[in-house]
XYZ file of C-alpha atoms in Angstrom:
761
model
C -19.045 25.340 7.968
C -15.936 23.134 8.101
C -13.222 25.026 10.104
C -10.436 26.733 8.242
C -6.995 25.345 7.507
C -4.395 25.396 10.546
C -1.847 28.256 9.790
C 0.832 27.377 12.128
C 2.602 24.009 12.315
C 1.692 21.706 15.667
C 4.854 21.098 17.682
C 5.493 17.376 17.202
C 8.394 16.822 19.476
C 6.461 16.345 22.666
C 4.483 13.387 22.394
C 2.399 12.169 25.701
C 2.632 8.303 26.464
C -0.261 6.338 28.131
C -0.755 2.891 28.258
C -1.793 0.912 25.149
C -5.594 -0.341 24.394
C -6.515 -3.824 24.186
C -9.641 -3.208 21.971
C -10.486 -1.818 18.645
C -13.171 0.408 17.533
C -16.380 0.939 19.264
C -17.798 4.133 20.310
C -14.527 6.185 20.140
C -13.987 5.173 16.943
C -17.520 6.147 16.037
C -16.386 9.685 17.602
C -13.315 10.341 16.531
C -13.901 9.617 12.715
C -17.428 11.967 12.958
C -15.597 14.562 14.642
C -12.550 14.815 11.905
C -14.991 14.431 9.234
C -16.947 17.429 10.483
C -14.097 19.563 10.822
C -13.265 19.080 7.230
C -16.632 18.864 5.715
C -19.231 20.272 8.033
C -22.474 18.254 9.537
C -24.229 18.251 6.219
C -21.851 17.214 3.806
C -20.414 14.689 6.097
C -23.269 12.656 6.460
C -24.195 13.131 2.570
C -20.961 11.678 1.851
C -20.205 8.848 4.311
C -23.783 7.174 3.476
C -22.145 6.838 -0.066
C -18.913 5.248 0.708
C -18.835 1.591 -0.438
C -22.265 1.345 -1.750
C -23.347 -0.273 -4.974
C -24.213 3.769 -6.683
C -21.717 5.510 -4.268
C -18.022 5.716 -4.370
C -15.182 3.272 -3.555
C -13.474 4.475 -0.327
C -10.041 6.169 -1.364
C -8.380 4.394 1.272
C -7.472 0.862 1.605
C -8.491 -2.166 -1.242
C -10.576 -4.412 1.488
C -13.635 -5.661 -0.339
C -17.299 -4.852 0.279
C -19.688 -7.794 1.269
C -22.430 -8.929 -0.776
C -24.855 -7.190 1.204
C -23.468 -3.521 2.662
C -24.129 -1.674 5.716
C -25.970 1.410 5.429
C -22.438 2.977 7.134
C -20.015 0.658 4.862
C -16.956 2.366 6.490
C -14.305 2.173 8.942
C -12.778 4.986 11.261
C -9.904 5.476 8.936
C -11.894 5.376 5.560
C -13.993 8.058 7.145
C -10.978 10.242 7.855
C -9.732 9.396 3.894
C -12.710 10.904 2.805
C -13.120 13.853 4.791
C -9.365 14.504 3.613
C -10.568 14.679 0.177
C -14.038 15.868 0.633
C -12.898 18.624 2.567
C -14.078 22.156 2.082
C -10.828 23.869 2.623
C -9.263 25.071 -0.761
C -5.858 25.835 -1.555
C -5.801 28.892 -4.406
C -3.030 30.927 -6.087
C -3.004 33.427 -3.304
C -1.947 30.664 -1.374
C 1.238 29.817 -3.438
C 1.983 33.753 -3.445
C 1.986 33.898 -0.246
C 4.380 30.616 0.738
C 7.660 30.635 -1.258
C 8.434 26.778 -2.067
C 11.584 27.009 0.380
C 9.020 28.063 3.160
C 6.569 25.086 2.233
C 9.807 22.776 2.601
C 10.250 23.701 5.995
C 6.384 22.737 7.335
C 5.670 19.041 8.038
C 3.696 16.906 6.245
C 0.655 16.653 8.302
C 0.349 20.931 7.995
C 0.969 20.488 4.102
C -2.144 18.174 4.291
C -4.531 19.954 6.049
C -4.668 23.252 3.706
C -7.347 21.536 1.276
C -8.042 20.527 -2.121
C -5.708 21.848 -5.119
C -8.013 23.748 -7.335
C -5.823 24.999 -10.460
C -2.376 23.757 -12.056
C 0.664 25.698 -10.788
C 4.071 26.032 -12.370
C 7.391 26.426 -10.636
C 9.583 28.260 -12.890
C 13.285 27.337 -13.383
C 14.826 30.281 -11.005
C 11.200 30.907 -9.323
C 10.830 30.889 -5.580
C 6.900 30.621 -5.901
C 4.639 28.691 -7.352
C 2.115 30.812 -10.147
C -0.806 29.593 -12.052
C -0.612 28.125 -15.146
C -3.299 27.094 -18.140
C -3.990 23.348 -18.754
C -3.233 24.130 -22.359
C 0.443 25.720 -21.608
C 1.071 22.784 -18.675
C 0.400 19.946 -21.126
C 2.708 21.835 -23.999
C 5.611 22.507 -21.097
C 5.691 18.763 -20.630
C 5.075 17.563 -24.273
C 8.545 19.976 -24.830
C 10.420 18.439 -21.996
C 9.304 14.952 -23.299
C 10.322 15.368 -26.895
C 13.615 17.105 -25.592
C 14.715 13.367 -23.939
C 17.470 11.667 -25.689
C 15.483 8.277 -25.414
C 11.907 8.128 -23.745
C 13.666 6.109 -21.142
C 14.737 9.351 -19.748
C 11.050 9.987 -18.227
C 9.564 7.800 -15.405
C 5.687 7.757 -15.034
C 4.784 6.816 -11.216
C 1.558 5.614 -10.090
C 0.021 5.396 -6.886
C -2.543 3.041 -5.877
C -5.710 5.311 -6.155
C -5.681 5.506 -9.543
C -8.509 4.277 -11.570
C -8.415 1.096 -13.694
C -9.576 3.413 -16.920
C -6.557 6.006 -16.285
C -3.985 3.217 -15.271
C -4.616 1.871 -18.801
C -4.744 5.219 -20.459
C -1.300 5.737 -18.660
C 0.512 3.213 -19.449
C -0.755 2.996 -23.097
C 0.453 6.669 -23.017
C 4.051 5.712 -21.638
C 4.358 2.576 -23.957
C 3.425 5.106 -26.792
C 6.167 7.296 -25.976
C 8.291 4.145 -25.878
C 9.099 3.350 -22.468
C 8.302 0.706 -19.452
C 9.479 2.874 -16.937
C 6.122 2.793 -14.852
C 6.944 2.370 -11.153
C 4.395 2.269 -8.611
C 3.778 2.102 -5.114
C 3.542 -1.843 -5.033
C 6.958 -1.626 -5.783
C 7.579 -0.595 -2.187
C 5.236 -2.865 -0.500
C 3.978 -5.987 -2.226
C 5.870 -6.638 -4.787
C 7.638 -9.286 -2.303
C 4.324 -10.810 -2.774
C 3.774 -10.843 -6.346
C 7.149 -12.267 -7.237
C 6.639 -15.156 -4.711
C 2.980 -16.010 -6.140
C 3.761 -15.798 -9.541
C 6.492 -17.932 -9.384
C 4.752 -20.766 -6.669
C 1.257 -20.497 -8.248
C 1.309 -18.917 -11.417
C -1.061 -15.495 -10.574
C 0.549 -12.440 -8.337
C -2.465 -12.475 -6.645
C -4.602 -13.407 -3.295
C -6.634 -16.642 -4.053
C -9.324 -16.074 -1.304
C -12.661 -14.437 -1.170
C -14.541 -12.633 1.519
C -16.718 -15.840 1.844
C -13.607 -18.103 1.942
C -13.141 -16.065 5.285
C -16.553 -16.944 6.774
C -15.592 -20.697 5.933
C -12.236 -20.954 7.629
C -11.496 -23.147 10.149
C -7.955 -21.525 10.907
C -6.978 -18.277 9.923
C -3.497 -16.840 10.416
C -2.737 -13.133 10.424
C 1.108 -12.637 9.940
C 2.921 -9.161 9.939
C -0.462 -7.436 9.581
C -2.335 -4.724 11.798
C -5.934 -4.677 10.213
C -6.869 -2.537 12.984
C -5.383 0.737 11.765
C -4.485 -0.371 8.246
C -7.502 -2.123 7.092
C -10.199 -1.673 9.467
C -12.871 -3.144 8.008
C -11.067 -6.687 7.992
C -12.083 -6.742 11.834
C -15.292 -7.118 10.554
C -14.839 -10.049 8.192
C -12.866 -11.856 11.254
C -15.447 -11.514 13.513
C -17.954 -13.064 11.284
C -15.570 -15.867 10.787
C -15.010 -16.207 14.455
C -18.606 -16.592 14.841
C -18.799 -19.236 12.336
C -16.500 -21.112 14.452
C -12.907 -20.127 13.231
C -9.603 -20.033 14.957
C -7.297 -16.964 14.532
C -3.653 -16.945 15.017
C -1.805 -13.569 14.968
C 2.005 -13.495 14.577
C 3.421 -10.061 14.942
C 6.255 -8.272 16.765
C 3.782 -6.015 18.767
C 0.777 -6.688 20.383
C -2.100 -4.722 18.397
C -5.206 -3.919 19.641
C -7.268 -4.813 16.690
C -6.486 -8.161 16.578
C -7.257 -8.775 20.482
C -10.566 -7.536 20.907
C -12.900 -5.824 17.906
C -16.041 -3.525 19.151
C -17.810 -3.596 16.046
C -19.711 -0.540 15.611
C -22.531 -1.875 13.544
C -23.633 -3.897 16.250
C -24.772 -3.092 20.022
C -22.522 -5.706 21.479
C -19.490 -3.540 19.613
C -20.989 -0.077 21.127
C -22.099 -1.068 24.783
C -20.378 -4.620 25.365
C -17.231 -6.153 25.513
C -16.947 -6.711 21.387
C -15.422 -10.006 19.970
C -12.055 -11.462 21.492
C -10.756 -12.430 17.841
C -7.063 -13.688 18.469
C -7.219 -17.332 19.839
C -2.705 -17.829 20.083
C -0.238 -14.647 19.872
C 2.899 -15.643 18.702
C 5.165 -12.716 18.937
C 7.716 -13.054 16.726
C 11.297 -11.656 16.141
C 11.495 -9.398 12.954
C 12.174 -11.179 10.280
C 11.633 -14.520 12.015
C 8.374 -15.694 10.041
C 10.364 -17.921 7.210
C 12.178 -19.920 10.401
C 8.406 -20.051 11.885
C 6.451 -21.618 8.657
C 9.543 -23.631 8.025
C 8.987 -25.453 11.657
C 5.543 -25.942 10.739
C 6.234 -27.897 7.764
C 8.595 -29.757 9.714
C 6.152 -30.637 12.123
C 3.698 -31.201 9.378
C 5.976 -33.267 7.409
C 6.831 -35.626 10.449
C 3.025 -36.143 11.435
C 1.009 -38.940 10.558
C -1.155 -38.143 7.629
C -0.169 -34.405 7.405
C 0.535 -33.904 4.026
C -2.346 -33.902 1.510
C -0.309 -36.717 -0.335
C -3.137 -36.449 -3.236
C -2.956 -32.984 -3.825
C 0.722 -32.832 -3.786
C 1.340 -35.708 -6.037
C -1.453 -34.255 -8.558
C -1.078 -30.448 -8.545
C 2.552 -29.778 -6.951
C 5.745 -30.023 -8.375
C 9.159 -29.821 -6.505
C 8.040 -31.584 -3.217
C 11.002 -34.019 -2.754
C 13.681 -31.093 -2.975
C 11.556 -28.702 -0.798
C 11.127 -31.739 1.765
C 14.778 -32.577 2.041
C 15.859 -28.832 2.447
C 13.133 -28.585 5.116
C 14.027 -31.408 7.250
C 17.917 -30.060 7.630
C 16.580 -26.993 9.763
C 17.349 -27.609 13.101
C 15.375 -26.350 16.216
C 17.860 -24.369 18.005
C 18.185 -21.937 14.426
C 14.173 -21.656 14.568
C 14.119 -20.586 18.317
C 17.153 -18.288 17.927
C 15.352 -16.668 14.513
C 11.684 -16.635 15.889
C 12.293 -15.942 19.554
C 9.304 -18.137 20.330
C 9.251 -20.810 23.003
C 9.141 -24.404 21.318
C 5.790 -25.582 22.951
C 3.841 -22.383 21.326
C 5.180 -23.352 17.479
C 3.776 -26.937 18.450
C 0.515 -25.361 19.764
C 0.175 -23.774 16.644
C 1.139 -26.881 14.299
C -1.640 -28.744 16.335
C -4.086 -26.169 15.369
C -3.054 -26.588 11.678
C -3.090 -30.360 11.485
C -6.538 -30.353 12.723
C -7.649 -27.783 10.610
C -8.949 -28.763 7.159
C -9.604 -24.920 5.853
C -6.279 -22.766 6.492
C -6.207 -19.232 5.293
C -2.916 -17.186 5.778
C -2.942 -13.249 5.615
C -0.013 -10.861 5.548
C 0.853 -7.551 4.687
C 4.175 -5.512 4.862
C 5.422 -7.230 8.066
C 6.099 -10.018 5.839
C 7.470 -8.248 2.692
C 9.979 -5.270 3.409
C 12.664 -7.859 4.367
C 15.727 -9.226 2.344
C 14.348 -12.508 2.583
C 10.772 -11.549 2.104
C 10.400 -13.832 -1.412
C 11.565 -16.513 0.485
C 9.562 -16.152 3.450
C 6.345 -16.007 1.089
C 7.271 -18.920 -0.559
C 7.661 -20.843 2.233
C 3.992 -19.505 3.190
C 3.081 -21.169 -0.038
C 4.777 -24.410 0.827
C 2.470 -24.386 4.186
C -0.538 -24.048 2.457
C 0.464 -26.690 -0.489
C 1.275 -29.261 2.145
C -2.189 -29.970 3.082
C -3.862 -28.610 -0.090
C -4.943 -25.393 1.090
C -5.185 -23.960 -2.276
C -8.133 -24.049 -4.700
C -10.030 -25.333 -1.498
C -13.334 -23.164 -0.471
C -12.289 -21.558 2.818
C -8.424 -21.801 2.368
C -5.689 -20.020 0.511
C -3.261 -16.960 0.066
C -4.611 -13.636 1.386
C -2.089 -10.934 0.870
C -3.910 -8.127 2.078
C -3.339 -4.831 -0.090
C -2.800 -1.200 0.745
C -4.291 1.665 -1.499
C -7.861 1.085 -2.930
C -6.514 -0.012 -6.389
C -3.059 -0.883 -6.248
C -4.044 -4.351 -7.542
C -6.434 -2.889 -10.152
C -3.139 -0.831 -11.491
C -1.173 -3.839 -11.877
C -3.598 -5.267 -13.628
C -4.048 -2.833 -15.960
C -0.831 -3.123 -17.045
C 1.343 -0.476 -14.659
C 4.165 -2.666 -14.367
C 7.912 -2.016 -15.468
C 8.385 -5.656 -16.296
C 5.322 -6.546 -18.451
C 4.177 -10.193 -19.730
C 5.026 -10.713 -23.424
C 1.010 -11.771 -23.824
C 0.108 -8.353 -22.184
C 2.003 -6.227 -24.359
C 0.951 -8.336 -27.569
C -2.340 -8.126 -27.118
C -1.624 -4.068 -26.391
C 0.077 -4.164 -29.792
C -2.897 -5.986 -31.728
C -4.950 -3.622 -30.105
C -3.589 -0.291 -30.889
C -1.538 -1.176 -33.918
C 1.976 -0.349 -32.640
C 5.055 -1.859 -30.996
C 5.380 -1.347 -27.399
C 8.801 -1.540 -25.814
C 9.957 -4.873 -24.997
C 13.068 -4.020 -22.708
C 12.250 -3.637 -18.750
C 11.788 -0.282 -17.196
C 12.498 1.086 -14.229
C 10.848 0.238 -10.962
C 10.407 2.642 -8.006
C 14.044 2.332 -6.197
C 15.753 1.655 -9.905
C 13.973 4.963 -10.549
C 15.627 6.907 -7.707
C 18.860 5.344 -9.054
C 18.235 6.657 -12.434
C 17.183 10.306 -11.381
C 20.304 9.967 -9.227
C 22.445 9.092 -11.832
C 21.131 11.902 -14.192
C 19.521 9.010 -16.471
C 15.669 10.155 -15.424
C 15.184 13.896 -16.647
C 11.264 14.001 -16.463
C 9.454 12.363 -13.528
C 5.476 12.353 -13.628
C 3.596 10.939 -10.666
C -0.128 9.885 -11.112
C -1.092 10.631 -7.439
C 0.806 9.567 -4.463
C 3.317 11.074 -2.296
C 6.599 9.629 -4.078
C 9.119 11.667 -1.822
C 7.738 10.518 1.594
C 6.690 7.054 0.472
C 10.343 5.899 -0.774
C 13.643 5.137 1.392
C 16.755 6.863 2.007
C 15.001 10.572 2.219
C 18.173 12.301 1.428
C 19.386 10.360 -1.198
C 15.833 10.695 -2.996
C 15.361 14.349 -2.490
C 18.626 14.874 -4.078
C 17.649 12.667 -6.845
C 14.201 14.412 -7.446
C 16.216 17.801 -7.649
C 18.325 16.939 -10.402
C 15.509 16.191 -12.715
C 14.492 18.584 -15.388
C 10.897 18.795 -14.676
C 8.599 17.341 -12.085
C 5.000 16.495 -12.505
C 2.686 15.601 -9.518
C -1.196 15.210 -10.564
C -2.612 15.406 -6.817
C -5.804 16.753 -5.204
C -3.607 17.710 -1.654
C -0.526 19.445 -1.272
C 2.178 16.782 -0.264
C 6.072 16.914 0.637
C 6.858 15.741 -3.030
C 5.331 19.227 -4.037
C 7.947 20.769 -2.422
C 11.286 18.670 -3.529
C 11.387 19.927 -7.058
C 12.992 19.479 -10.000
C 14.463 22.730 -12.317
C 10.901 23.004 -13.329
C 7.889 21.664 -11.568
C 3.899 21.427 -12.390
C 1.316 20.821 -9.860
C -1.816 19.260 -11.705
C -5.122 19.353 -9.423
C -7.322 16.487 -10.384
C -10.800 15.194 -9.318
C -11.291 13.012 -6.429
C -13.044 9.988 -5.873
C -15.930 11.706 -4.074
C -16.249 14.136 -6.789
C -18.878 14.135 -9.766
C -16.889 13.438 -12.726
C -19.014 15.158 -16.236
C -17.805 15.182 -19.463
C -19.597 16.747 -22.781
C -20.939 13.440 -23.109
C -22.355 12.845 -19.781
C -21.663 11.740 -16.415
C -18.663 9.316 -16.309
C -17.733 6.435 -13.131
C -14.611 4.620 -12.773
C -13.830 1.241 -11.681
C -11.475 -0.307 -8.777
C -10.172 -3.586 -8.348
C -10.179 -4.938 -4.317
C -7.819 -6.893 -2.977
C -9.703 -9.842 -3.358
C -10.205 -9.773 -7.572
C -13.240 -8.151 -7.472
C -13.699 -4.948 -9.827
C -17.196 -2.619 -9.461
C -17.767 0.989 -10.261
C -17.055 4.140 -8.493
C -19.354 7.580 -8.928
C -18.753 10.400 -6.890
C -21.605 12.939 -5.932
C -19.799 15.965 -4.815
C -19.453 19.186 -6.908
C -15.785 19.419 -7.732
C -13.904 21.854 -5.371
C -13.215 24.052 -8.659
C -14.520 24.564 -12.155
C -12.575 23.154 -14.846
C -10.815 20.508 -12.864
C -9.775 17.392 -14.758
C -10.213 13.788 -13.960
C -7.141 11.491 -14.168
C -8.315 10.262 -17.321
C -8.663 13.774 -18.923
C -5.217 14.645 -17.863
C -3.710 11.551 -19.361
C -5.208 11.848 -22.356
C -4.804 15.675 -23.227
C -1.060 15.280 -22.347
C -0.846 11.899 -24.512
C -2.538 13.920 -27.246
C -0.151 17.168 -26.733
C 3.153 14.797 -26.383
C 2.101 12.559 -29.445
C 0.730 14.817 -31.671
C -2.531 14.946 -34.114
C -0.835 12.064 -35.674
C -1.003 9.465 -33.246
C -3.709 6.644 -34.307
C -4.935 6.486 -30.659
C -8.619 8.258 -29.970
C -7.510 10.167 -26.975
C -10.258 12.464 -27.143
C -12.734 9.597 -27.212
C -11.274 8.359 -23.958
C -11.324 11.631 -22.436
C -15.239 12.118 -23.350
C -16.949 8.846 -22.570
C -15.014 6.286 -20.476
C -16.961 3.343 -21.742
C -14.773 3.551 -25.061
C -12.086 3.161 -23.038
C -13.381 0.129 -20.921
C -14.287 -1.572 -24.245
C -10.742 -1.197 -25.555
C -9.597 -2.735 -21.846
C -12.068 -5.457 -22.602
C -9.787 -6.487 -25.653
C -6.905 -6.350 -23.626
C -6.824 -7.589 -20.218
C -7.722 -11.297 -19.435
C -11.150 -11.172 -17.428
C -12.556 -8.225 -18.690
C -14.340 -9.371 -21.427
C -17.896 -7.373 -21.681
C -16.423 -5.334 -19.308
C -19.069 -2.135 -19.947
C -21.725 -4.794 -19.092
C -20.547 -6.428 -15.759
C -19.346 -3.597 -14.131
C -22.751 -1.779 -14.488
C -24.055 -4.696 -12.182
C -24.705 -4.247 -8.527
C -21.074 -5.316 -6.788
C -19.251 -5.595 -10.050
C -17.624 -8.941 -11.210
C -14.573 -11.285 -10.032
C -11.495 -11.728 -11.854
C -10.787 -15.671 -12.927
C -8.285 -17.050 -10.926
C -7.046 -20.318 -11.960
C -5.651 -21.897 -8.706
C -8.335 -20.678 -6.688
C -11.087 -21.476 -9.549
C -10.156 -24.964 -11.345
C -6.481 -25.683 -9.399
C -4.974 -24.783 -12.277
C -1.454 -23.370 -12.224
C -0.180 -20.881 -14.703
C 3.185 -21.485 -14.234
C 6.619 -22.655 -15.757
C 5.948 -26.007 -14.879
C 2.171 -26.138 -15.168
C 1.514 -27.202 -11.498
C 2.219 -25.112 -8.099
C 5.736 -25.126 -7.289
C 7.270 -26.110 -3.961
C 10.315 -24.181 -3.211
C 13.673 -24.536 -1.455
C 14.439 -21.230 0.446
C 17.266 -21.184 2.773
C 17.181 -20.196 6.058
C 18.592 -16.141 6.777
C 18.220 -13.686 9.372
C 19.221 -10.373 9.944
C 22.830 -9.733 11.482
C 22.275 -7.183 14.297
C 25.341 -6.305 16.211
C 25.800 -6.125 19.995
C 24.195 -2.776 20.962
C 22.056 -2.279 18.309
C 17.813 -3.189 17.733
C 16.559 -3.893 14.391
C 13.828 -1.117 13.376
C 10.644 -1.679 11.240
C 8.830 1.603 10.314
C 4.928 1.304 10.773
C 1.982 3.722 10.586
C 0.288 5.324 13.567
C -3.544 5.413 13.739
C -4.107 8.851 12.619
C -2.217 8.028 9.337
C -2.958 6.142 5.915
C 0.199 5.251 4.239
C 2.003 8.963 4.141
C -1.301 10.915 4.577
C -1.255 12.115 7.984
C -4.725 12.727 9.730
C -3.526 13.613 12.960
C -0.775 13.539 15.717
C -2.491 10.578 17.822
C -2.034 6.916 17.714
C -4.881 5.998 19.882
C -4.288 2.353 20.142
C -0.706 2.591 21.054
C -1.156 5.301 23.706
C 0.803 7.859 21.664
C -0.813 11.818 21.528
C 0.098 14.759 20.635
C 3.333 13.710 18.282
C 5.223 11.369 15.888
C 8.588 11.169 16.832
C 8.760 8.229 19.193
C 10.776 4.976 19.132
C 8.985 1.642 20.702
C 11.644 -0.289 22.564
C 11.079 -3.284 24.576
C 11.762 -2.485 28.512
C 14.350 -5.231 28.801
C 16.193 -3.851 25.643
C 15.850 -0.259 27.021
C 17.674 -1.130 30.288
C 20.462 -3.129 28.579
C 21.278 -0.012 26.394
C 20.580 2.417 29.066
C 17.126 3.906 27.450
C 15.192 5.611 29.789
C 11.850 5.993 29.315
C 11.101 9.513 28.003
C 14.289 10.389 26.981
C 15.026 11.601 23.643
C 17.470 10.184 21.156
C 18.411 10.214 17.661
C 18.203 6.881 15.772
C 21.653 6.420 13.713
C 20.912 3.769 10.523
C 23.965 1.560 10.379
C 24.314 -0.595 6.823
C 27.382 -2.208 4.928
C 28.008 1.159 2.919
C 29.356 3.109 6.017
C 26.999 6.080 5.317
C 25.279 7.579 8.552
C 21.889 7.988 8.586
C 20.460 9.946 11.035
C 16.660 10.688 12.280
C 17.271 12.960 15.123
C 14.781 13.787 18.393
C 12.843 10.535 19.079
C 11.147 10.183 22.676
C 11.933 6.602 23.611
C 8.642 4.876 24.727
C 9.267 1.537 26.750
C 6.435 -0.730 24.784
C 5.999 -4.628 24.527
C 7.965 -5.277 21.446
C 9.228 -8.455 21.014
C 13.029 -8.629 22.060
C 15.685 -7.277 19.684
C 13.404 -4.954 17.950
C 12.253 -1.585 18.108
C 9.136 0.478 15.934
C 8.952 4.127 14.675
C 6.778 5.717 12.505
C 7.311 6.422 8.826
C 7.921 8.741 6.758
C 10.046 10.579 9.491
C 11.900 7.157 9.725
C 12.483 6.525 5.993
C 15.585 8.553 6.237
C 17.430 5.367 7.883
C 16.396 2.820 4.921
C 19.300 2.429 2.773
C 18.156 2.739 -0.708
C 20.254 -0.602 -1.739
C 19.035 -2.487 1.012
C 15.998 -4.161 -0.733
C 14.511 -7.685 -0.970
C 15.878 -10.391 -3.059
C 13.951 -10.871 -6.509
C 11.247 -8.335 -5.951
C 13.886 -5.105 -4.955
C 11.224 -3.851 -2.182
C 12.790 -1.589 0.190
C 13.805 -3.151 3.352
C 11.946 -0.905 5.865
C 11.234 -3.706 8.330
C 14.567 -4.741 8.971
C 17.043 -1.452 9.730
C 19.748 -2.000 11.926
C 19.929 1.412 14.161
C 21.949 2.489 17.406
C 20.700 4.923 19.830
C 22.788 8.090 20.294
C 22.069 10.933 22.924
C 19.481 13.698 21.152
C 21.626 15.910 18.847
C 19.075 18.870 19.364
C 18.309 18.567 15.371
C 15.049 18.557 13.939
C-alpha cells in the first residue's frame, strides 16, 4: 500500500550541506528512484508501471523529451523519469472532501512540494465568485461555464490558451484548432519560456527551428560540446548516449558555470561497471565559463578557425551558405581581452578547444537553457550555428545542432500548431482542411499573456497542463495579473500553485495522464509524441484511471469546443473525441511530414520527421541557403558588490514539479532556499558560509524584487555568478527583462545584491 500524502508542510528553510558529488547515477540512483516510486505507488504497481516506460508497447515518460534508442532496455527510464512516473501513477487521491477541508487561502500558504504530494485530482472543481473553497461541478456545467465566459468577451483575443509540453500531439492539434475556430492566435506555451531562443535562431539560420541530429549522430561524432546544460539532472538518459559516444571514440567538452556530477562521470545502472565499478569519465575538457560568456567563446573559436590553415570548409560554405564575408569581417574585429573578460577563461583553454575542433571532422553542439535564457540568447545560438557552418558540420552524419528540449512533447506541440505566430503555410493548410479562415494576426506569447492579463486585456486564461504561475517570471506581477482575470481554467493531473492563484472564478479539470488507460465508446485509444530529435511515436497508458468518468485531454478540448462553438460548428468534435484515428487523419493532411500518420505511428519506434538541413543540406530560409549572421558582442553589466544569478533545478525536481527537498549531486539536503556562491566572491562580499540572506534583484525599472531567507553555500561557481533554485527565485526575474527577438525571460542573468535576512518567509 502506498503511503498517505503528507498532512504537514515540511520546513524548507534549514537545508544541510555536504560536499558535492563527482559522479551521477549508479546504485544510489536505483535505490532512490525505487524508494520514491514505492512510496507513491506501492511495490506491485511500481514494477508493473516502470517496465512499461518508454517501451514500444508502453507509454512515453511524462518527463523529458530525450529519445529512445532503437533497442530499448528492459528498464528504459532514469531516476528522474521514475520520479515523474511515480508522481502521476500515485495511489494518492484528492477528492471533494479535501477541498471542503482546505480553503483556497489556506492552500495558497502551502509549498508547491506539499500541494503536489497530495495526489491525483479526481473530479471537476469550481471556485465560484466570492467563494472561499472549491466545490464539485459536473463536466457539462463546467464546459457551459467556460463557454459562457468566452461568449461574453468583446473579442476572442480576450482569451489565452496556454499549453504545457506534456500535451499529446492529438490534444495539441485539437486545442489549436479550437482556439483558431474561436478566432484567436493567443496560444502561449512553455517553449516561450525555455527554448524559444533556439527556435528563433535556428529558423533564421537553417530554416527549421529544431535540432538536426539523431542518436545515431551522437554515436558517430568525433567531438561533442555540451554547453549550458546539466543532463545528469534534467535529461539523465542523455548520459547513456554520451557514454556510448565516448566508448566509440568521441571527445566530450562541457561548458558551464558550475561543474555538474553527471558530466564528470556516469555510473550506468544498466551495466555492472556502473553499479560496482568507477563508471565512465565523460568530460575530457571542462570550461568553467562566466554566465553569459558563451557568445564570446564561440566567437573566439570562430576567429581561430578562420585563421587556421584549412580551417574553413570552403566547398560547403560556397555551395550552401550565405553571408560568410560579412560574418568573417565582424568576427575578426573581436579582441582577445574582450573574450577573456566575457568568458573568464584562460586563453590557453580556448586554444585547446580550438585544437580539438580543428582535429575533428564531425562536431555536435548540445545546449539547453543555460544558453537560451539571456538577453543575447538568440545571437549566442546564431554564433553556435556560425561555428558549425564554418567546418560543414550541418547535414553531415555525426554532426549538427542539438538543442535538448525539456517536456516530453514540447517540440511536438509546436509542430501541431501551438504557436502564437503561425506560418502562412500552416494557416492555409488549416483553412483548406476545415473550410474556415483562421485569424492571421499574431497572438500573445507567455510573457505578453501576463502583460495582457495585467492590463485587463486577457480575461479568460485556459491552461492545458503545466503550472503557469510557478513557471513564469516576476512572481508577484504574474500572480496579480492572474487575479485580474474573469475566469482561470487548469486542465491538470495534480494540484499546484496555479490552482490557488485564481481569477474571479476558477475551474480545475482533472484529466488522464500518460500512465492511464484511455478507453472510449469506440475502444482503446492511444496518443503520440515527438521527442527532442524529431521522432514521433505512440504512447499507451495501462493503469486504471484514478476515478471513474475522468476525461482525456482530447475529450476535454472537443467537448469544450462543441459547447463554446455551438452545434452549428462543422468540425466533427464528437468523432475526434471518440476515435483519435479520425483526428490523426486530419493532422496528416495539415502538418508536413505526417502523411500516413495512422499507419506510421503504429510501427515499433514510430517514424522520423523530415529535416531538410539534415537530410539533404537544403535550407528553407529566406535566402535558400544556410545563413551566417553578424552578432555584436554584448555582456551583462554587473555593478560592484553584485553578482549575476542564474536560476536552476535541484535533482529532486522537474521543471516546477518538486519531488523532494534534496539535491544529492550538489550536496544539498532537506531544503531548497540556498544560494550557491563562489568562496572568493563570498569573501569579497562578506557572505559567511551558512549565513542567511535576502536576495534582492536589481533592474533598470527600479522595482525591488526580493527573495527572502536563503542560506549561503560556498560552491565552485564561476566567479561573478551565483545560482539558486526556481520557482523560488522566479520572483527576481523582471517580466520585461527578456531575450531580444525570442522574448524569453532572462532567468540566467539576474543582477542581485545580498542583504541580511529580513525574517520573511
